[in-house]
mmCIF file of C-alpha atoms in Angstrom:
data_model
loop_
_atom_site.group_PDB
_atom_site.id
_atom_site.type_symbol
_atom_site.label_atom_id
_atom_site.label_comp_id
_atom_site.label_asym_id
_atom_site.label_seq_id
_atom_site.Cartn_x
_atom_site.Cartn_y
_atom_site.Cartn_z
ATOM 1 C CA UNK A 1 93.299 118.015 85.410
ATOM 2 C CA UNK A 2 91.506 117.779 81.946
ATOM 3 C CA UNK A 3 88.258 115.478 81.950
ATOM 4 C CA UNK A 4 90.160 113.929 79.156
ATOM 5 C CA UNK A 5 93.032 112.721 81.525
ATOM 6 C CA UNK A 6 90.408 111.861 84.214
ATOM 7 C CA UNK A 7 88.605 109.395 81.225
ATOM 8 C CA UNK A 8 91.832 108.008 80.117
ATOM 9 C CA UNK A 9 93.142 107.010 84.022
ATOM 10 C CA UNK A 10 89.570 105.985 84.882
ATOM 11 C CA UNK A 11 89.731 103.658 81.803
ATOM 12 C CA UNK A 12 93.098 102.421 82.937
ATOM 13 C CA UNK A 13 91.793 101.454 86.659
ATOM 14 C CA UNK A 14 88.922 99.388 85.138
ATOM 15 C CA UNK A 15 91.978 97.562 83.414
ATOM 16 C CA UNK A 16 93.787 97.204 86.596
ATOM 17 C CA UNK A 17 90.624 95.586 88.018
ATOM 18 C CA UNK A 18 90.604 92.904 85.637
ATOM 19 C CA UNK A 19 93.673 91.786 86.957
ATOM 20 C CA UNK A 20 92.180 88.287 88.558
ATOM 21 C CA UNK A 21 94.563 88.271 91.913
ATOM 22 C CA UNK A 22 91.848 90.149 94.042
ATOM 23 C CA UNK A 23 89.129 88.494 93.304
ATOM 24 C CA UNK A 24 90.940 84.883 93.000
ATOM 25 C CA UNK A 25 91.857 85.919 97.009
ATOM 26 C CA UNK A 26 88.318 87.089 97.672
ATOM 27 C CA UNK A 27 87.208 83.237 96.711
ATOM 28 C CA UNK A 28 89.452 82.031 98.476
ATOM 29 C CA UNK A 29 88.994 83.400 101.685
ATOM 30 C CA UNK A 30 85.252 83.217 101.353
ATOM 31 C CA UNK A 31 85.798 79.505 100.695
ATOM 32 C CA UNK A 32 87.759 78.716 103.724
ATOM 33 C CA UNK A 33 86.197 80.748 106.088
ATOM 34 C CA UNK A 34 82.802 81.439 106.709
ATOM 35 C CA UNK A 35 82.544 83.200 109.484
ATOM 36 C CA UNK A 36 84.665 86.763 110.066
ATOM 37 C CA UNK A 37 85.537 86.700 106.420
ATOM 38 C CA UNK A 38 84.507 90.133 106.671
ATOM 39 C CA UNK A 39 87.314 91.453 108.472
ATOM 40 C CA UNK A 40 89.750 89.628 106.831
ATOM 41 C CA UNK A 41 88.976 90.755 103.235
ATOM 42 C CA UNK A 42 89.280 94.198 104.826
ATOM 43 C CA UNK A 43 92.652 93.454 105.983
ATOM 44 C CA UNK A 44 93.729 91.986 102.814
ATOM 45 C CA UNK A 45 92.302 94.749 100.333
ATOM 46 C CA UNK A 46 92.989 97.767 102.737
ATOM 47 C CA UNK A 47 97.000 96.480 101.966
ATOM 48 C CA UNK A 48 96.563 96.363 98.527
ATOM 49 C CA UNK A 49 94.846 99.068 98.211
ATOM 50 C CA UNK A 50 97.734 101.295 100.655
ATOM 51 C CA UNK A 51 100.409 99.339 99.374
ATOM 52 C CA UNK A 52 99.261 101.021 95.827
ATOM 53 C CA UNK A 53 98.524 104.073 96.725
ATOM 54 C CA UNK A 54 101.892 104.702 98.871
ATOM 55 C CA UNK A 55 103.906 103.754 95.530
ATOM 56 C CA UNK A 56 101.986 105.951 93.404
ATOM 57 C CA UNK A 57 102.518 108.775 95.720
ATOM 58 C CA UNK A 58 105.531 108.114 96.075
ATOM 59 C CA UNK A 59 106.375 107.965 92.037
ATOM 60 C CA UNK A 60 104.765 110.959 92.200
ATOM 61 C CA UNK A 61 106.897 113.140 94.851
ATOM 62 C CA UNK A 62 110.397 111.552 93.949
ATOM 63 C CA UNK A 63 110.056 111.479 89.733
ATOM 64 C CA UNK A 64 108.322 115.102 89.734
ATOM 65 C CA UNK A 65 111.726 117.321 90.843
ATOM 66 C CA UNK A 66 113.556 115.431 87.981
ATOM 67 C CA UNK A 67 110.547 115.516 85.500
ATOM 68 C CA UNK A 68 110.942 119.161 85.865
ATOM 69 C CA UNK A 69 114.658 119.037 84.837
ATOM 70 C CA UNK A 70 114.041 117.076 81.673
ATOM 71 C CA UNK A 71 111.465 119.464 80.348
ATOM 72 C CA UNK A 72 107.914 118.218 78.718
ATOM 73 C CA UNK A 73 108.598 117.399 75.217
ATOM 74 C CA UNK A 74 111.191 114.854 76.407
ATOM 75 C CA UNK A 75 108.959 113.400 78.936
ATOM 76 C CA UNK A 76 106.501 112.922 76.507
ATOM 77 C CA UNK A 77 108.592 111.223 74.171
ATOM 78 C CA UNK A 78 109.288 109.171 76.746
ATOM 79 C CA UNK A 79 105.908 108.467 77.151
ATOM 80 C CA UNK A 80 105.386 107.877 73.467
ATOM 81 C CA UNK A 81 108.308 104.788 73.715
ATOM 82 C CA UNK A 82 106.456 103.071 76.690
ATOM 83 C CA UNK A 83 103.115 103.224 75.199
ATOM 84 C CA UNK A 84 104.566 101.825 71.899
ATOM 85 C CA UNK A 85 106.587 99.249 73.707
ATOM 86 C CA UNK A 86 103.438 98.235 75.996
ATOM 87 C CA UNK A 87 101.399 97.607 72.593
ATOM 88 C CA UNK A 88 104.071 96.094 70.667
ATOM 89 C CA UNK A 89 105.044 93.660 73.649
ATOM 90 C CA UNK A 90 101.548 92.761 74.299
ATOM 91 C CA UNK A 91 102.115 90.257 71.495
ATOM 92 C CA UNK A 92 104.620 88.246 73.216
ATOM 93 C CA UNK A 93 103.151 88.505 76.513
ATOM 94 C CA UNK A 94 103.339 84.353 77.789
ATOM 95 C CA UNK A 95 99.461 83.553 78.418
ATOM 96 C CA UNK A 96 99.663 79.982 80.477
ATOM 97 C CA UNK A 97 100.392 80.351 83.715
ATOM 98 C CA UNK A 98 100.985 76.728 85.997
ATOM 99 C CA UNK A 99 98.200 75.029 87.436
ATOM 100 C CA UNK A 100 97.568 74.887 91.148
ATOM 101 C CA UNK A 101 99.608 72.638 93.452
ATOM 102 C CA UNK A 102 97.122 72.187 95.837
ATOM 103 C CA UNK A 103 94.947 73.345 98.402
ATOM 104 C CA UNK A 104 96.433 75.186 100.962
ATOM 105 C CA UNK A 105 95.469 74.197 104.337
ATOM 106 C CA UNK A 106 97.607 76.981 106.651
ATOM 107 C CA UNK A 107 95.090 79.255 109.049
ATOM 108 C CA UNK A 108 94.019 82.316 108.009
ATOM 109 C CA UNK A 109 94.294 85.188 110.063
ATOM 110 C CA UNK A 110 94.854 89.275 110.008
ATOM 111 C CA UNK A 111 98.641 89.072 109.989
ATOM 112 C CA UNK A 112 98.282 86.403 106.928
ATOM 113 C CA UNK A 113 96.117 88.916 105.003
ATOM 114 C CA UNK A 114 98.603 91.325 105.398
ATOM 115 C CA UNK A 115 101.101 88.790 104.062
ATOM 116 C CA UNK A 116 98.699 88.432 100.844
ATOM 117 C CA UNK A 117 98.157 91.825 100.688
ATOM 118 C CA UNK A 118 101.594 92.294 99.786
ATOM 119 C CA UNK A 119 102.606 89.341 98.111
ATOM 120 C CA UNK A 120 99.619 90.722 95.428
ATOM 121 C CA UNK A 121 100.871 93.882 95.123
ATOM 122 C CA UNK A 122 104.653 92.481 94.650
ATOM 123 C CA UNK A 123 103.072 89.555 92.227
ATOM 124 C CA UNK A 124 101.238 91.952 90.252
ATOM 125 C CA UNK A 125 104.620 94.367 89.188
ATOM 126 C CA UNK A 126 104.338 92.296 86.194
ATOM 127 C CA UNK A 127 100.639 93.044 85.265
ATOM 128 C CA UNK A 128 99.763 96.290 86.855
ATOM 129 C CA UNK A 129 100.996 98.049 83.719
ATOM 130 C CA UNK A 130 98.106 100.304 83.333
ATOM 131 C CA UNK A 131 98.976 101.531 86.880
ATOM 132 C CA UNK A 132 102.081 102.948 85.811
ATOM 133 C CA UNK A 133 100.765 104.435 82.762
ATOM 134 C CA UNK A 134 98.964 106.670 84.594
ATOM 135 C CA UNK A 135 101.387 107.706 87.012
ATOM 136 C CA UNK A 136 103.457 108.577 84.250
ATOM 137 C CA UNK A 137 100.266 110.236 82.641
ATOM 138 C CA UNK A 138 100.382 112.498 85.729
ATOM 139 C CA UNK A 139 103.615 113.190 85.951
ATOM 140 C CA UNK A 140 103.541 114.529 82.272
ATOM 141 C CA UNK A 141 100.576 116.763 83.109
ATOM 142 C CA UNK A 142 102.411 118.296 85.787
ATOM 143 C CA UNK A 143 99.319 117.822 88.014
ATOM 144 C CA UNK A 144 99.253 119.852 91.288
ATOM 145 C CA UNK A 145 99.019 117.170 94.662
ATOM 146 C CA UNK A 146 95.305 118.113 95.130
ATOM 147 C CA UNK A 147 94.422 116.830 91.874
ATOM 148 C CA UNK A 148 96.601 113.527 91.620
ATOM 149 C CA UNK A 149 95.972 112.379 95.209
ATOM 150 C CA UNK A 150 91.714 111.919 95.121
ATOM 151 C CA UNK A 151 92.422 110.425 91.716
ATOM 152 C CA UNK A 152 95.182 108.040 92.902
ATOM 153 C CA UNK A 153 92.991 107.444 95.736
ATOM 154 C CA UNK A 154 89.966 106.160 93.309
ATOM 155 C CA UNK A 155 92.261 104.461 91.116
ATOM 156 C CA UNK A 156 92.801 102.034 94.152
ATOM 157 C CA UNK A 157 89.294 101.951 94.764
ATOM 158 C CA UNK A 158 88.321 100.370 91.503
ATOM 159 C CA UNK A 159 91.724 97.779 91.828
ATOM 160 C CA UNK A 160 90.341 97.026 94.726
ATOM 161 C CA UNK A 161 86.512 96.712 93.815
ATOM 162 C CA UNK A 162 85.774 93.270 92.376
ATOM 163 C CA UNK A 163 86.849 91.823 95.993
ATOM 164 C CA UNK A 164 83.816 94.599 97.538
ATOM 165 C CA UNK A 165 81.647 93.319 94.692
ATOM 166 C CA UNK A 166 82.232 89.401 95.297
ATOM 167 C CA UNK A 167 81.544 89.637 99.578
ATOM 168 C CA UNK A 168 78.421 92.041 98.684
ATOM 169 C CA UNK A 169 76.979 88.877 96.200
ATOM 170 C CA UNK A 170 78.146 85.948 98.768
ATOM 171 C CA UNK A 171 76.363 88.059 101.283
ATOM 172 C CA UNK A 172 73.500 88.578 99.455
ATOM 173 C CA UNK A 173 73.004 84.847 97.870
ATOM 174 C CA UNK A 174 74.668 83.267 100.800
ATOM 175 C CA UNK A 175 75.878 79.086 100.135
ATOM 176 C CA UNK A 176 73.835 79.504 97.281
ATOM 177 C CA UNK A 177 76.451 80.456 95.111
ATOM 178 C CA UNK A 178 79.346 78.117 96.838
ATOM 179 C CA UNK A 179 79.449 75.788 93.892
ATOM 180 C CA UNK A 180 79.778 78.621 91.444
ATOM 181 C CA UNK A 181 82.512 80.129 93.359
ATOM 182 C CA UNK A 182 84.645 76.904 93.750
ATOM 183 C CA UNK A 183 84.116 76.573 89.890
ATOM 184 C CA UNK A 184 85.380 80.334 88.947
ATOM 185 C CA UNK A 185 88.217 79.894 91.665
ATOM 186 C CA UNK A 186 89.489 76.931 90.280
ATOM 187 C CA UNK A 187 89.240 78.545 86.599
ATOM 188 C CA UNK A 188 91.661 81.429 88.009
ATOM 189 C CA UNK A 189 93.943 79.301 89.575
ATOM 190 C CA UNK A 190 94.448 77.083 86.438
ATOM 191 C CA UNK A 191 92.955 78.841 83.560
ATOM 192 C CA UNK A 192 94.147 80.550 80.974
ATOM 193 C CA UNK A 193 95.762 84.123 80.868
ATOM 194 C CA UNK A 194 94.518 85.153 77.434
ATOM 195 C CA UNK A 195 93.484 88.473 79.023
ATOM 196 C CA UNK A 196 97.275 89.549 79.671
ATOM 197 C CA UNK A 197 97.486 90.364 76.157
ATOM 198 C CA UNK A 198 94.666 92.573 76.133
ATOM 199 C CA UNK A 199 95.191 94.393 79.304
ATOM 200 C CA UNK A 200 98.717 95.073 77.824
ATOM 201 C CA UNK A 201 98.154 95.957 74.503
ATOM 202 C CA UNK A 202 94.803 98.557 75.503
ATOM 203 C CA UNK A 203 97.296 100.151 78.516
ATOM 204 C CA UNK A 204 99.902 100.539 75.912
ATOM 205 C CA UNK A 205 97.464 102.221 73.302
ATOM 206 C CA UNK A 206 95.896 104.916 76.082
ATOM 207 C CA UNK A 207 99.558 105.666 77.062
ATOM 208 C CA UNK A 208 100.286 106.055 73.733
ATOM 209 C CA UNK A 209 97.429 108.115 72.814
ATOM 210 C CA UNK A 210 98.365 110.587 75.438
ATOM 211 C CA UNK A 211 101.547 111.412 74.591
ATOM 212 C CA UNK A 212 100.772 111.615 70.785
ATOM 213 C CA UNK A 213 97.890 114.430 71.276
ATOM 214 C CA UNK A 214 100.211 116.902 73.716
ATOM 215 C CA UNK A 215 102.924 116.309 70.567
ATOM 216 C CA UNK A 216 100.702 117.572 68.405
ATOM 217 C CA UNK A 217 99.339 120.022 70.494
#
């Protein structure tokens, strides 16, 4: 694997992470509970992160027998269409999303973070575009299973990383930081989804990108 594709699917991770699921579920949990918050963040992002991971391999064993079939120059073609499609739709991509309905006062527990775990990585089909670009950036490469598994592996890592990042600062800072929390929770929960756009449109482009320079090669 080419530093090149190792830049491009890095770049794509860091767009997966901006995704605001994981760390709107971080806040939460930190906000209800503050005492073995710990283990249930684990529970939570150790799902997401397997539930990603097992998909990705899993694009990667059953699409690679019938990648072979096609042959290269179609694949990348293919490629070339998504990409395009990815930036063109990114202009029509809805940014409003409903406001919370309320607070929700069920326990939290291991099972429940399991529950989460999956209902993110089902909820975020929809936005975890840049994941699929580079599966499909993968596939196209042909790369060999001890490449693309330590690089799916970190992909996950960095999905998963702003929920790390917000228990390391509410560790650090402690209540301090309560009030800012609620604040950015409540912004997530109601907000606006201008990034969508973005996050579509730069996936699209790096897709695109991709495909274009092994055409011309």
């Amino acid at each position: 694997m080419s530093l090149e594709m190792i830049a491009a699917v890095a770049g794509l991770a860091v767009l997966d992470m901006l995704s605001p699921a994981v760390a709107a579920t971080t806040m939460y949990v930190l906000l209800r509970r503050r005492s073995g918050a710990f283990g249930l963040l684990t529970t939570y992002l150790g799902t997401v992160a397997v539930a990603y991971f097992l998909l990705g391999a899993g694009l990667m064993f059953g699409l690679s027998t019938w990648f072979d079939a096609v042959g290269e120059t179609t694949i990348r073609w293919g490629q070339a269409v998504l990409g395009a499609a990815l930036l063109v739709g990114s202009w029509w991509v809805p940014t409003e999303r409903k406001p919370d309905r309320g607070v929700d006062s069920r326990p939290l527990g291991r099972r429940r973070m399991v529950v989460l775990g999956l209902g993110t990585w089902v909820v975020e089909f929809g936005t975890a575009l840049p994941f699929f670009g580079a599966v499909a950036m993968m596939l196209s490469a042909d790369v060999p299973i001890g490449q693309w598994v330590p690089v799916l592996a970190g992909y996950v890592a960095i999905m998963i990383a702003p929920g790390l990042l917000i228990f390391a600062g509410w560790r650090l800072a402690g209540d301090t930081v309560r009030g800012r929390l609620e604040q950015r929770s409540a912004k997530l929960a109601t907000g606006s989804r201008a990034w969508l756009p973005w996050l579509v449109g730069i996936a699209g482009f790096l897709v695109l990108r991709d495909a274009v320079a092994h055409l011309l090669d």
